[in-house]
Coordinates of C-alpha atoms in Angstrom, one line a residue:
M1 CA 5.0 -52.0 -46.2
E2 CA 6.5 -50.1 -49.7
P3 CA 4.7 -46.9 -50.6
P4 CA 3.2 -46.7 -53.2
E5 CA 6.1 -45.7 -56.6
N6 CA 3.4 -43.1 -58.3
S7 CA 3.7 -41.2 -54.4
L8 CA 7.3 -41.0 -54.6
D9 CA 7.2 -39.6 -57.5
S10 CA 4.6 -36.9 -56.8
D11 CA 6.8 -36.1 -53.8
G12 CA 9.9 -36.1 -56.0
S13 CA 8.2 -33.7 -58.4
K14 CA 7.0 -31.5 -54.5
L15 CA 10.4 -31.4 -54.1
E16 CA 12.0 -29.8 -57.1
T17 CA 9.5 -27.2 -57.3
A18 CA 10.7 -26.5 -53.6
E19 CA 13.7 -26.8 -54.3
R20 CA 14.2 -24.9 -57.6
I21 CA 12.1 -21.6 -55.7
I22 CA 14.6 -21.6 -53.0
L23 CA 17.5 -21.5 -55.5
R24 CA 16.7 -19.4 -57.5
W25 CA 17.4 -16.9 -54.0
D26 CA 21.3 -18.7 -53.2
S27 CA 22.7 -15.7 -53.5
A28 CA 26.2 -17.9 -53.0
A29 CA 25.1 -19.3 -56.5
T30 CA 22.8 -16.7 -58.4
D31 CA 24.0 -13.2 -59.6
G32 CA 20.3 -11.7 -60.2
A33 CA 19.2 -13.2 -55.7
R34 CA 22.8 -11.8 -54.7
G35 CA 22.0 -8.0 -52.9
K36 CA 18.2 -8.6 -53.3
M37 CA 16.0 -9.3 -49.9
I38 CA 12.2 -11.9 -50.6
F39 CA 10.5 -9.9 -48.4
Q40 CA 11.2 -6.6 -50.0
S41 CA 9.4 -8.9 -53.3
D42 CA 5.8 -8.9 -54.1
R43 CA 4.1 -11.2 -51.3
D44 CA 3.2 -13.6 -53.3
E45 CA 7.5 -14.6 -53.7
V46 CA 7.3 -14.5 -50.5
D47 CA 4.6 -16.7 -49.6
R48 CA 6.6 -18.8 -52.1
F49 CA 9.1 -19.8 -50.0
L50 CA 8.2 -20.3 -47.5
R51 CA 5.3 -22.5 -48.7
A52 CA 9.3 -24.1 -50.2
V53 CA 10.9 -24.4 -46.7
D54 CA 7.9 -26.1 -45.7
E55 CA 8.1 -28.5 -47.9
I56 CA 11.2 -29.4 -47.8
Q57 CA 10.5 -29.7 -43.9
R58 CA 7.5 -32.2 -44.8
S59 CA 9.9 -33.5 -47.8
L60 CA 12.7 -34.0 -44.1
S61 CA 10.1 -35.3 -42.0
S62 CA 9.0 -37.8 -44.2
V63 CA 12.4 -39.1 -45.3
S64 CA 13.1 -39.5 -41.8
F65 CA 10.0 -41.5 -41.3
S66 CA 10.5 -43.3 -44.2
S67 CA 14.3 -44.5 -43.6
S68 CA 13.6 -46.2 -40.6
S69 CA 10.9 -48.3 -41.7
S70 CA 13.0 -51.6 -41.4
S71 CA 10.5 -53.2 -44.8
A72 CA 11.1 -50.3 -46.9
A73 CA 12.2 -52.1 -50.4
T74 CA 15.7 -50.9 -52.0
S75 CA 14.8 -48.9 -55.0
A76 CA 12.8 -46.6 -52.6
A77 CA 15.5 -46.0 -49.9
T78 CA 17.9 -44.7 -53.1
V79 CA 15.1 -42.4 -54.4
V80 CA 14.3 -41.7 -50.3
D81 CA 18.4 -41.2 -50.5
E82 CA 18.8 -38.7 -52.8
Q83 CA 15.6 -36.9 -51.5
E84 CA 17.1 -36.5 -48.9
V85 CA 20.4 -35.1 -49.9
K86 CA 18.3 -32.9 -51.8
A87 CA 16.6 -31.0 -48.8
N88 CA 19.3 -31.0 -46.4
S89 CA 20.7 -28.8 -49.0
A90 CA 18.6 -27.1 -49.5
I91 CA 17.2 -26.2 -46.0
Q92 CA 20.5 -25.3 -46.0
I93 CA 20.7 -22.3 -48.7
A94 CA 17.4 -22.0 -47.5
M95 CA 18.5 -21.3 -43.5
A96 CA 21.0 -18.7 -45.2
R97 CA 19.1 -16.7 -46.9
L98 CA 16.2 -16.8 -43.9
E99 CA 19.2 -15.8 -41.6
D100 CA 20.1 -12.5 -44.1
E101 CA 16.6 -11.8 -44.9
F102 CA 15.9 -12.0 -40.3
R103 CA 18.6 -9.6 -40.5
N104 CA 17.5 -7.5 -42.5
I105 CA 14.1 -6.8 -41.2
L106 CA 15.0 -6.7 -38.0
L107 CA 18.0 -3.8 -39.2
S108 CA 15.1 -2.2 -41.6
H109 CA 12.3 -2.4 -39.6
T110 CA 13.8 -1.3 -36.3
T111 CA 12.0 2.1 -35.5
T112 CA 14.2 5.6 -34.9
F113 CA 13.8 7.6 -31.3
E114 CA 14.1 11.1 -30.8
P115 CA 15.7 11.0 -27.1
D116 CA 13.3 13.8 -26.3
S117 CA 10.3 11.0 -27.6
L118 CA 11.7 9.3 -24.2
F119 CA 12.2 11.7 -21.9
L120 CA 8.2 11.4 -21.6
E121 CA 6.1 11.2 -18.1
E122 CA 4.1 8.0 -18.4
S123 CA 0.4 10.4 -18.7
S124 CA 2.3 11.8 -21.6
V125 CA 2.6 9.1 -24.3
S126 CA 2.3 9.0 -27.2
P127 CA -1.0 6.9 -27.5
S128 CA 0.4 5.1 -31.4
L129 CA 3.3 4.0 -29.4
C130 CA 1.6 2.0 -26.8
V131 CA -0.3 -1.8 -26.6
E132 CA -3.3 -2.4 -24.7
V133 CA -3.0 -3.5 -21.5
G134 CA -4.0 -6.8 -20.3
E135 CA -7.9 -7.7 -20.7
D136 CA -8.0 -8.6 -16.5
T137 CA -6.6 -4.6 -15.6
T138 CA -8.8 -1.8 -15.2
V139 CA -8.0 1.0 -16.8
T140 CA -9.2 4.7 -16.2
T141 CA -10.5 6.9 -18.9
E142 CA -7.1 8.3 -19.7
E143 CA -5.1 5.0 -19.5
E144 CA -8.0 3.8 -21.8
E145 CA -7.0 6.6 -24.7
L146 CA -3.6 6.7 -23.6
N147 CA -2.8 2.2 -24.4
S148 CA -5.4 2.4 -27.5
P149 CA -5.8 -0.9 -29.3
G150 CA -4.8 -2.7 -32.1
G151 CA -0.9 -3.8 -30.1
S152 CA 0.6 -6.6 -32.8
G153 CA 0.9 -9.3 -29.7
S154 CA -1.8 -12.2 -29.8
S155 CA -4.5 -12.2 -27.3
R156 CA -2.9 -15.6 -25.9
L157 CA 0.2 -13.5 -25.5
T158 CA -1.7 -10.8 -23.6
R159 CA -3.2 -13.3 -21.6
R160 CA -0.4 -14.6 -20.4
R161 CA 1.6 -12.5 -18.9
S162 CA -0.9 -10.2 -17.9
S163 CA -0.1 -9.7 -14.3
Y164 CA 3.3 -8.0 -16.2
R165 CA 1.2 -5.8 -18.0
S166 CA -0.7 -4.9 -15.5
T167 CA 1.9 -2.8 -13.9
S168 CA 0.6 0.7 -14.1
S169 CA 3.5 2.1 -15.2
I170 CA 5.6 0.2 -17.8
R171 CA 4.7 2.2 -21.1
E172 CA 5.3 -0.3 -24.0
M173 CA 6.3 1.1 -27.1
D174 CA 6.8 -0.7 -30.9
L175 CA 11.0 -0.8 -31.3
I176 CA 9.9 -3.0 -34.7
S177 CA 7.2 -1.7 -36.7
P178 CA 4.1 -3.9 -36.2
E179 CA 3.8 -5.2 -39.5
A180 CA 7.7 -6.7 -39.8
V181 CA 6.4 -8.7 -36.8
S182 CA 4.7 -10.8 -38.5
D183 CA 7.6 -11.9 -41.6
L184 CA 9.9 -11.9 -38.5
R185 CA 7.7 -15.0 -36.6
S186 CA 6.9 -16.6 -40.0
I187 CA 11.0 -16.4 -40.5
V188 CA 11.5 -17.4 -36.3
Q189 CA 8.8 -20.4 -37.0
R190 CA 10.7 -22.8 -39.4
M191 CA 14.2 -21.6 -38.4
V192 CA 13.7 -23.2 -35.3
A193 CA 11.9 -26.0 -36.6
A194 CA 15.0 -26.7 -39.2
G195 CA 17.4 -26.9 -35.8
Y196 CA 18.7 -23.3 -36.6
S197 CA 17.4 -21.7 -33.6
R198 CA 20.6 -20.8 -32.0
E199 CA 21.8 -19.0 -35.6
C200 CA 18.3 -17.2 -35.0
I201 CA 19.6 -16.3 -31.8
Q202 CA 22.8 -15.0 -32.7
V203 CA 22.0 -12.7 -34.8
Y204 CA 18.4 -11.1 -32.9
G205 CA 20.5 -10.3 -30.6
T206 CA 23.2 -8.8 -32.0
V207 CA 20.7 -6.7 -34.1
R208 CA 19.0 -5.5 -31.3
K209 CA 22.5 -5.0 -28.5
S210 CA 23.2 -2.4 -31.6
A211 CA 20.3 -0.8 -31.5
M212 CA 20.5 -1.2 -27.6
E213 CA 23.5 0.3 -27.4
T214 CA 22.2 3.6 -29.9
I215 CA 19.1 4.1 -27.9
F216 CA 21.5 4.1 -24.5
K217 CA 23.5 6.9 -25.9
Q218 CA 20.2 9.1 -26.9
L219 CA 19.7 8.7 -23.4
G220 CA 22.7 9.8 -22.1
I221 CA 24.0 6.6 -20.4
V222 CA 27.2 6.0 -21.2
K223 CA 29.8 3.1 -19.5
I224 CA 31.6 4.2 -16.8
S225 CA 33.7 2.5 -13.9
I226 CA 32.5 2.7 -10.3
G227 CA 36.3 3.8 -9.9
D228 CA 35.4 6.5 -12.5
V229 CA 32.3 7.6 -11.4
Q230 CA 33.3 7.8 -7.4
K231 CA 36.7 10.6 -9.1
L232 CA 33.8 12.9 -10.1
E233 CA 33.5 16.6 -8.0
W234 CA 30.1 16.1 -6.0
E235 CA 28.2 18.8 -8.2
V236 CA 29.1 17.0 -10.5
V237 CA 27.8 13.6 -9.6
E238 CA 24.6 15.4 -8.5
G239 CA 23.5 16.1 -12.0
K240 CA 24.4 12.6 -13.4
I241 CA 21.7 11.2 -11.0
R242 CA 19.2 13.7 -11.8
K243 CA 19.8 12.3 -15.7
W244 CA 20.3 9.1 -14.8
I245 CA 16.5 9.0 -12.9
R246 CA 15.2 10.2 -15.7
A247 CA 17.2 8.0 -18.1
A248 CA 16.8 5.2 -16.1
K249 CA 12.9 5.6 -15.7
V250 CA 12.5 5.3 -20.0
C251 CA 15.3 2.2 -19.6
I252 CA 13.2 0.4 -17.2
R253 CA 9.3 1.3 -18.0
V254 CA 9.5 1.1 -21.6
V255 CA 13.1 0.1 -23.3
F256 CA 13.3 -3.0 -21.5
S257 CA 9.9 -3.9 -20.7
S258 CA 8.9 -3.5 -24.7
E259 CA 11.8 -4.7 -26.3
K260 CA 10.7 -8.4 -24.2
R261 CA 7.6 -7.5 -25.7
L262 CA 8.6 -7.4 -28.5
C263 CA 10.7 -11.0 -27.8
E264 CA 7.3 -12.4 -26.8
Q265 CA 5.7 -11.9 -30.2
L266 CA 8.7 -12.7 -32.3
F267 CA 9.2 -16.6 -30.2
D268 CA 7.0 -17.7 -27.4
G269 CA 5.4 -20.5 -28.5
I270 CA 7.8 -21.5 -31.1
C271 CA 10.7 -23.1 -28.7
T272 CA 10.8 -22.9 -24.6
A273 CA 12.0 -20.5 -23.0
M274 CA 13.5 -19.1 -26.6
D275 CA 11.5 -16.0 -25.9
E276 CA 13.9 -15.2 -22.0
T277 CA 16.7 -16.4 -24.0
C278 CA 16.7 -13.4 -26.7
F279 CA 15.9 -10.9 -24.3
M280 CA 18.5 -12.1 -21.6
E281 CA 20.6 -12.0 -24.8
T282 CA 19.8 -8.5 -26.0
V283 CA 19.8 -6.3 -22.8
K284 CA 21.7 -8.3 -19.9
A285 CA 24.8 -5.8 -20.8
S286 CA 23.2 -2.4 -20.6
A287 CA 20.8 -3.4 -17.5
L288 CA 23.5 -4.1 -15.5
R289 CA 25.5 -1.0 -17.0
L290 CA 22.6 0.7 -16.2
F291 CA 22.9 -0.1 -12.4
T292 CA 26.9 0.7 -12.2
F293 CA 26.0 4.6 -11.9
P294 CA 24.0 3.8 -8.2
E295 CA 26.0 1.2 -7.4
A296 CA 29.0 3.5 -8.1
I297 CA 27.7 6.3 -5.4
S298 CA 25.6 3.4 -3.3
I299 CA 29.2 2.7 -2.5
S300 CA 31.0 6.1 -1.9
R301 CA 32.3 8.5 0.5
R302 CA 29.9 9.5 2.8
S303 CA 29.3 13.3 3.0
P304 CA 26.3 14.6 4.9
E305 CA 25.8 16.9 1.5
K306 CA 25.1 13.3 -0.1
L307 CA 21.8 12.5 1.8
F308 CA 19.5 13.9 -0.4
K309 CA 20.2 12.9 -3.8
I310 CA 20.9 9.7 -2.4
L311 CA 17.4 9.2 -1.0
D312 CA 16.4 10.7 -4.7
L313 CA 18.1 7.2 -6.0
H314 CA 16.8 5.2 -3.6
D315 CA 13.4 6.4 -4.2
A316 CA 13.3 5.8 -8.0
L317 CA 14.9 2.4 -7.1
T318 CA 12.1 2.1 -5.3
D319 CA 9.8 3.1 -6.9
M320 CA 11.1 0.8 -10.0
L321 CA 11.1 -1.9 -8.5
P322 CA 7.8 -3.8 -8.9
D323 CA 8.4 -3.1 -12.7
I324 CA 12.2 -4.8 -12.9
E325 CA 11.1 -7.5 -11.1
A326 CA 8.2 -8.0 -13.4
I327 CA 10.6 -7.3 -16.4
F328 CA 12.9 -9.8 -15.3
D329 CA 11.3 -12.6 -14.4
S330 CA 12.6 -15.2 -15.4
D331 CA 15.5 -17.9 -13.6
S332 CA 18.2 -15.8 -16.1
S333 CA 17.5 -12.7 -15.2
D334 CA 18.1 -12.9 -11.1
A335 CA 21.0 -11.5 -11.4
I336 CA 20.2 -8.0 -12.6
R337 CA 17.0 -8.0 -10.1
A338 CA 19.8 -9.1 -7.3
Q339 CA 21.7 -5.9 -8.3
A340 CA 18.5 -3.5 -7.9
V341 CA 17.7 -5.1 -4.6
E342 CA 21.7 -5.0 -3.4
I343 CA 22.3 -1.3 -4.6
Q344 CA 18.6 -0.6 -3.1
S345 CA 19.8 -1.6 0.2
R346 CA 23.0 0.1 0.1
L347 CA 21.7 3.1 -0.4
A348 CA 19.9 2.5 2.5
E349 CA 21.6 2.2 4.4
A350 CA 24.1 4.6 3.3
A351 CA 21.5 7.5 4.3
R352 CA 21.0 5.8 7.3
G353 CA 25.0 6.1 8.0
I354 CA 25.0 9.9 7.2
L355 CA 22.3 11.0 9.1
S356 CA 24.4 9.7 12.4
E357 CA 27.7 10.7 11.5
F358 CA 26.1 14.3 10.8
E359 CA 24.3 14.1 14.2
N360 CA 28.6 13.4 15.4
A361 CA 29.2 16.2 13.2
V362 CA 27.4 19.2 14.2
L363 CA 28.2 18.2 17.7
R364 CA 32.1 18.2 17.1
E365 CA 31.9 21.2 14.6
P366 CA 34.8 22.7 16.7
S367 CA 34.8 26.1 15.1
I368 CA 35.8 28.8 18.5
V369 CA 35.5 32.6 16.8
P370 CA 32.5 34.6 18.1
V371 CA 30.4 35.5 14.5
P372 CA 30.3 39.2 14.9
G373 CA 28.0 41.1 16.8
G374 CA 25.9 38.2 18.0
T375 CA 24.1 37.1 15.7
I376 CA 23.0 33.7 13.4
H377 CA 25.5 31.0 13.9
P378 CA 26.2 29.4 9.2
L379 CA 26.5 26.0 11.9
T380 CA 22.8 27.1 12.6
R381 CA 21.5 27.7 9.9
Y382 CA 22.8 25.1 8.5
V383 CA 21.6 22.3 10.4
M384 CA 17.8 23.6 10.3
N385 CA 17.5 23.9 6.5
Y386 CA 18.7 20.6 6.3
I387 CA 16.6 19.2 9.0
V388 CA 13.3 21.1 6.6
M389 CA 15.0 18.7 4.1
I390 CA 14.6 15.7 5.8
S391 CA 11.3 16.0 6.9
D392 CA 10.7 16.3 3.4
Y393 CA 11.8 13.4 2.8
K394 CA 9.9 12.3 5.5
Q395 CA 8.3 9.3 3.6
T396 CA 11.1 7.8 2.7
L397 CA 13.3 8.1 6.1
D398 CA 9.9 6.9 8.3
D399 CA 10.7 3.4 6.3
L400 CA 14.5 3.8 6.6
I401 CA 14.9 5.2 10.4
M402 CA 14.5 2.0 12.5
S403 CA 16.4 2.8 15.8
N404 CA 16.6 5.8 18.6
P405 CA 19.3 8.1 17.9
S406 CA 22.3 6.9 19.9
T407 CA 23.1 9.7 22.7
G408 CA 25.8 7.0 24.4
S409 CA 27.5 8.1 28.1
D410 CA 30.1 10.6 27.1
P411 CA 29.9 13.3 29.8
N412 CA 30.7 16.1 27.1
T413 CA 27.4 15.1 25.3
P414 CA 23.9 16.2 26.4
D415 CA 21.1 14.6 27.7
M416 CA 18.3 13.8 26.5
D417 CA 14.8 11.8 28.2
F418 CA 13.3 9.9 25.9
T419 CA 10.1 9.0 27.7
E420 CA 8.5 12.7 27.2
L421 CA 8.8 11.7 23.4
E422 CA 7.5 7.6 23.8
S423 CA 5.2 9.2 21.1
K424 CA 7.6 9.8 18.5
S425 CA 9.1 7.4 15.3
P426 CA 12.9 7.1 15.7
L427 CA 13.3 9.8 12.5
D428 CA 11.8 12.0 14.7
L429 CA 13.5 11.5 18.2
H430 CA 16.6 11.6 15.4
L431 CA 15.6 15.6 14.5
I432 CA 15.3 16.6 17.9
W433 CA 18.5 14.7 18.8
L434 CA 19.9 16.5 16.5
I435 CA 18.5 20.4 18.2
V436 CA 19.8 18.9 21.1
V437 CA 23.1 18.8 19.7
L438 CA 23.2 21.8 17.8
H439 CA 21.9 23.7 21.3
F440 CA 24.6 22.2 23.3
N441 CA 27.7 23.4 20.8
L442 CA 26.1 26.7 20.4
E443 CA 26.5 27.4 23.9
E444 CA 29.1 26.1 23.8
K445 CA 30.0 28.5 21.7
S446 CA 28.1 31.3 23.6
K447 CA 31.3 31.3 26.1
H448 CA 34.0 33.0 23.2
Y449 CA 32.3 35.7 23.5
R450 CA 33.8 38.3 26.6
D451 CA 30.5 39.9 26.9
T452 CA 28.0 37.9 29.0
S453 CA 24.9 39.9 27.5
L454 CA 26.6 39.4 24.4
S455 CA 26.4 35.6 24.9
H456 CA 23.0 35.6 25.6
I457 CA 22.1 37.9 22.8
F458 CA 23.6 35.0 20.5
I459 CA 21.8 31.8 22.3
M460 CA 18.5 33.6 22.0
N461 CA 19.3 34.9 18.4
N462 CA 20.3 30.5 17.4
I463 CA 17.2 29.1 19.2
H464 CA 14.6 31.6 17.9
Y465 CA 15.9 30.9 14.5
I466 CA 15.2 27.2 15.5
V467 CA 11.6 27.8 17.0
Q468 CA 10.6 29.6 14.0
K469 CA 12.2 27.0 11.0
V470 CA 10.5 24.6 12.8
K471 CA 7.0 26.5 12.8
R472 CA 7.3 27.3 9.4
S473 CA 7.5 24.1 8.5
P474 CA 4.2 21.8 9.0
E475 CA 5.9 19.1 8.5
L476 CA 9.0 19.1 10.8
R477 CA 6.4 20.6 13.2
E478 CA 4.3 17.6 13.5
M479 CA 7.6 16.0 13.7
I480 CA 9.4 18.7 16.0
G481 CA 6.0 18.7 18.6
D482 CA 4.1 21.1 20.6
H483 CA 6.4 19.9 23.5
Y484 CA 9.8 20.1 22.5
L485 CA 8.9 23.2 20.4
R486 CA 7.8 25.0 24.2
K487 CA 10.8 24.0 25.9
L488 CA 12.4 25.4 22.9
T489 CA 10.9 28.8 23.1
G490 CA 11.7 28.8 27.1
I491 CA 14.7 28.6 26.0
F492 CA 15.2 32.2 23.6
R493 CA 13.1 34.0 26.5
H494 CA 15.3 32.7 29.3
A495 CA 18.2 33.8 27.2
A496 CA 16.4 37.5 26.9
T497 CA 15.3 37.6 30.2
N498 CA 19.3 36.5 31.3
Y499 CA 20.1 39.9 28.8
Q500 CA 18.8 42.1 30.3
R501 CA 19.6 40.9 33.2
A502 CA 23.4 41.3 32.6
T503 CA 22.7 44.8 30.6
W504 CA 20.0 46.6 32.5
V505 CA 20.3 45.9 36.1
R506 CA 23.8 47.8 36.4
V507 CA 22.7 50.5 34.5
L508 CA 18.6 51.1 36.2
N509 CA 20.9 50.7 39.7
S510 CA 21.7 54.1 38.4
L511 CA 18.5 56.0 38.8
R512 CA 17.5 54.7 42.7
D513 CA 17.2 57.1 45.8
E514 CA 19.4 55.3 47.3
G515 CA 22.2 57.3 48.9
L516 CA 20.6 60.1 47.7
H517 CA 18.9 61.7 50.9
V518 CA 21.1 63.6 53.6
S519 CA 19.8 62.7 56.7
G520 CA 19.1 65.1 59.4
S521 CA 20.8 68.2 56.6
F522 CA 18.8 71.8 57.0
S523 CA 19.2 71.5 52.5
S524 CA 16.5 70.4 50.9
G525 CA 17.6 66.8 52.1
V526 CA 18.9 65.6 48.4
S527 CA 22.7 65.5 48.2
R528 CA 23.7 67.4 44.9
S529 CA 26.9 66.0 44.3
A530 CA 25.5 62.3 45.2
L531 CA 22.9 63.3 42.4
R532 CA 25.7 65.1 39.7
E533 CA 27.6 61.6 40.5
R534 CA 24.6 59.2 39.1
F535 CA 23.2 61.0 35.9
K536 CA 26.7 60.7 35.0
A537 CA 26.8 57.2 35.9
F538 CA 24.0 56.6 34.3
N539 CA 25.0 58.6 30.9
T540 CA 28.7 57.0 30.8
M541 CA 26.6 53.6 31.4
F542 CA 24.4 54.2 28.7
E543 CA 26.3 55.7 25.9
E544 CA 28.8 52.8 26.3
V545 CA 26.1 50.6 25.6
H546 CA 24.3 52.2 22.6
R547 CA 28.4 52.6 21.4
T548 CA 28.2 48.6 21.7
Q549 CA 25.1 47.3 21.2
S550 CA 24.3 49.4 17.6
T551 CA 26.9 46.9 16.2
W552 CA 24.9 43.9 17.9
S553 CA 22.1 42.4 15.7
V554 CA 18.8 40.4 15.8
P555 CA 18.0 39.6 12.7
D556 CA 14.3 39.2 13.1
A557 CA 12.8 42.0 13.4
Q558 CA 9.7 41.3 15.5
L559 CA 12.2 39.9 18.0
R560 CA 14.4 43.0 17.0
E561 CA 11.4 44.7 18.2
E562 CA 10.3 42.6 21.4
L563 CA 13.2 43.1 22.9
R564 CA 13.2 46.7 22.4
I565 CA 9.5 47.1 23.5
S566 CA 10.5 45.2 26.6
L567 CA 13.6 47.0 27.7
S568 CA 12.2 49.7 27.2
E569 CA 8.9 48.6 29.5
H570 CA 11.7 48.7 32.6
L571 CA 14.7 51.5 31.3
I572 CA 11.9 54.4 30.0
P573 CA 9.7 54.6 33.3
A574 CA 12.2 54.4 35.7
Y575 CA 14.6 57.2 34.1
R576 CA 10.8 59.7 33.4
S577 CA 10.6 59.4 37.3
F578 CA 14.0 59.9 38.1
L579 CA 14.1 63.0 35.6
G580 CA 10.9 64.1 37.4
R581 CA 12.3 63.6 40.4
F582 CA 15.9 64.9 40.6
R583 CA 15.7 67.0 37.3
G584 CA 15.4 70.4 39.2
H585 CA 18.4 69.9 41.8
I586 CA 20.3 69.5 39.0
E587 CA 18.9 72.4 37.0
S588 CA 19.5 74.9 39.6
G589 CA 22.9 74.2 40.0
R590 CA 26.2 74.7 37.6
H591 CA 26.3 73.3 34.4
P592 CA 23.3 71.4 34.2
E593 CA 23.2 70.3 30.4
N594 CA 26.4 68.0 31.8
Y595 CA 24.1 66.3 33.9
L596 CA 21.1 66.7 32.4
K597 CA 22.0 65.3 28.8
Y598 CA 18.6 62.7 27.3
S599 CA 14.8 63.9 27.8
V600 CA 12.8 60.7 27.9
E601 CA 12.3 61.2 24.1
D602 CA 16.0 60.6 23.7
I603 CA 15.9 57.6 25.5
E604 CA 12.8 56.3 23.7
T605 CA 14.9 57.4 20.0
I606 CA 18.2 55.9 21.1
V607 CA 17.1 52.3 22.1
L608 CA 15.8 52.5 18.5
D609 CA 19.7 51.8 17.3
F610 CA 19.9 49.1 19.0
F611 CA 20.2 45.8 18.0
E612 CA 20.6 47.1 14.2
G613 CA 23.6 45.4 14.1
Y614 CA 25.7 48.6 12.1
T615 CA 28.9 47.6 11.6
T616 CA 30.4 51.4 13.6
P617 CA 28.2 52.8 16.2
P618 CA 26.3 55.7 15.0
H619 CA 25.9 58.9 16.5
L620 CA 23.6 59.4 19.4
R621 CA 20.0 60.7 17.8
R622 CA 19.1 63.5 20.8
R623 CA 15.4 65.9 19.6

């Protein structure tokens, strides 16, 4: 059946009107259209142009239908052919114009950000830059204030993405001003309907990738290769890690999530997967670049000082993974998700490796030069500060450290009985093992002191320091446990006892009565010459002890005082008793001052010089 002639005339009239509107904005043919933008004109003109495009599209569809009818008359077919040629010409002009308009709106309505406005904690994001979370999401009053309604996405889109929206750490911002989104979507609908979806995607990708580059520069994320990262000094890398974590959270939770939302607003429901295609076209290169830095850290040379920054990176990435999986949830973004998971795994393995290597390094630390005065060894301070830091990362490391330390069967390594510590986690056992190997190394270092007494002071100081570091950290104390803490306390107290025996037994022996009494003599029964030798021996030994041990160091004031009190409790009563019993025998003889050099009070005063760590021995203080 032929279409009525007046119908063709009517359609032709509408087509001609639509063509005139389109041609009026043909930049290639009309000087007046060149340099002007439709969407910057009166809204009536915008509506007229869009209706004209729709009319041409309708005309093309009608022509296509009519030309497929085998019963169409020849004359009608001629008219149809003419309409098709005109319509195709007009639609090409219209699409070129809409492409320019699309590009211009994207460029002119892109929101600019100051870097400081991006570096905001989630709790302080400006309400004016947020959109409403999904309808099925429960939010607190604070979140309701932060997520003010009025976002330009449709409710259908919000419902479709409710699981993505409910990721509480994600904060979306308007990358394009809301008033422009509707115009952009109207252009997309017409370009896709005309078969120009590829051109639309290309324009969007070009403009938005450039905007993404600008944002990355603002955030301090620059192109850098894995090799270049690994050439940097670690102090420089530490600063970059802090900056990367801060910037990455903004990129994932604000920038990428907002870009995804914009793609959904413009493309979702118009063409299958077009929103995801545009999103990946825009952010894929930036996302892969973002992960280059942590990837370089994850495969870099391992060393103890890197552990905690690696754990910071691991924690940050772990924290962001749910957001990464929510935002990059399509098949086309598999590579990004896989890269993030792989880097997280490598960082975890690096942390485990560093801890194991650190244990071996502590065991094998080779320094043999004794520290002056038997004070705390630098290795002890370093290891214990390291262990305290490890305890600060307990939550992370408990998940990463799954196996007990490898003690091995080497006779040059200490033994450790795990049966007493069955309730401890693998991480707890690693920390205890670190203290065990540190103690083992310290015992080896103590053998390099020529003075046995000083070697005991060295062990006492260092093990006491370990005990105090454990006690001062509630987290570390819980991990080490009171059972092993009591064992350590016993070690340093035993060292203190050994010191007193090594130093003072010989001194106190000079104050014994044995050998002083003369059997069968008509004298007083005391050998004055032997007594003089005893006082002389005591004075010599005591002065020698003062000369050496005043240069020894017990840094902990309480331990120093306890040690002085302990030795005084043995020395002072013995000296007072000896002096009281035999002073008269010396005073009645010649030159008593050569033998009775010190009063009890003098001894008490001189003891206060012990363990002060003097560079040179002080003069003996006598009252």
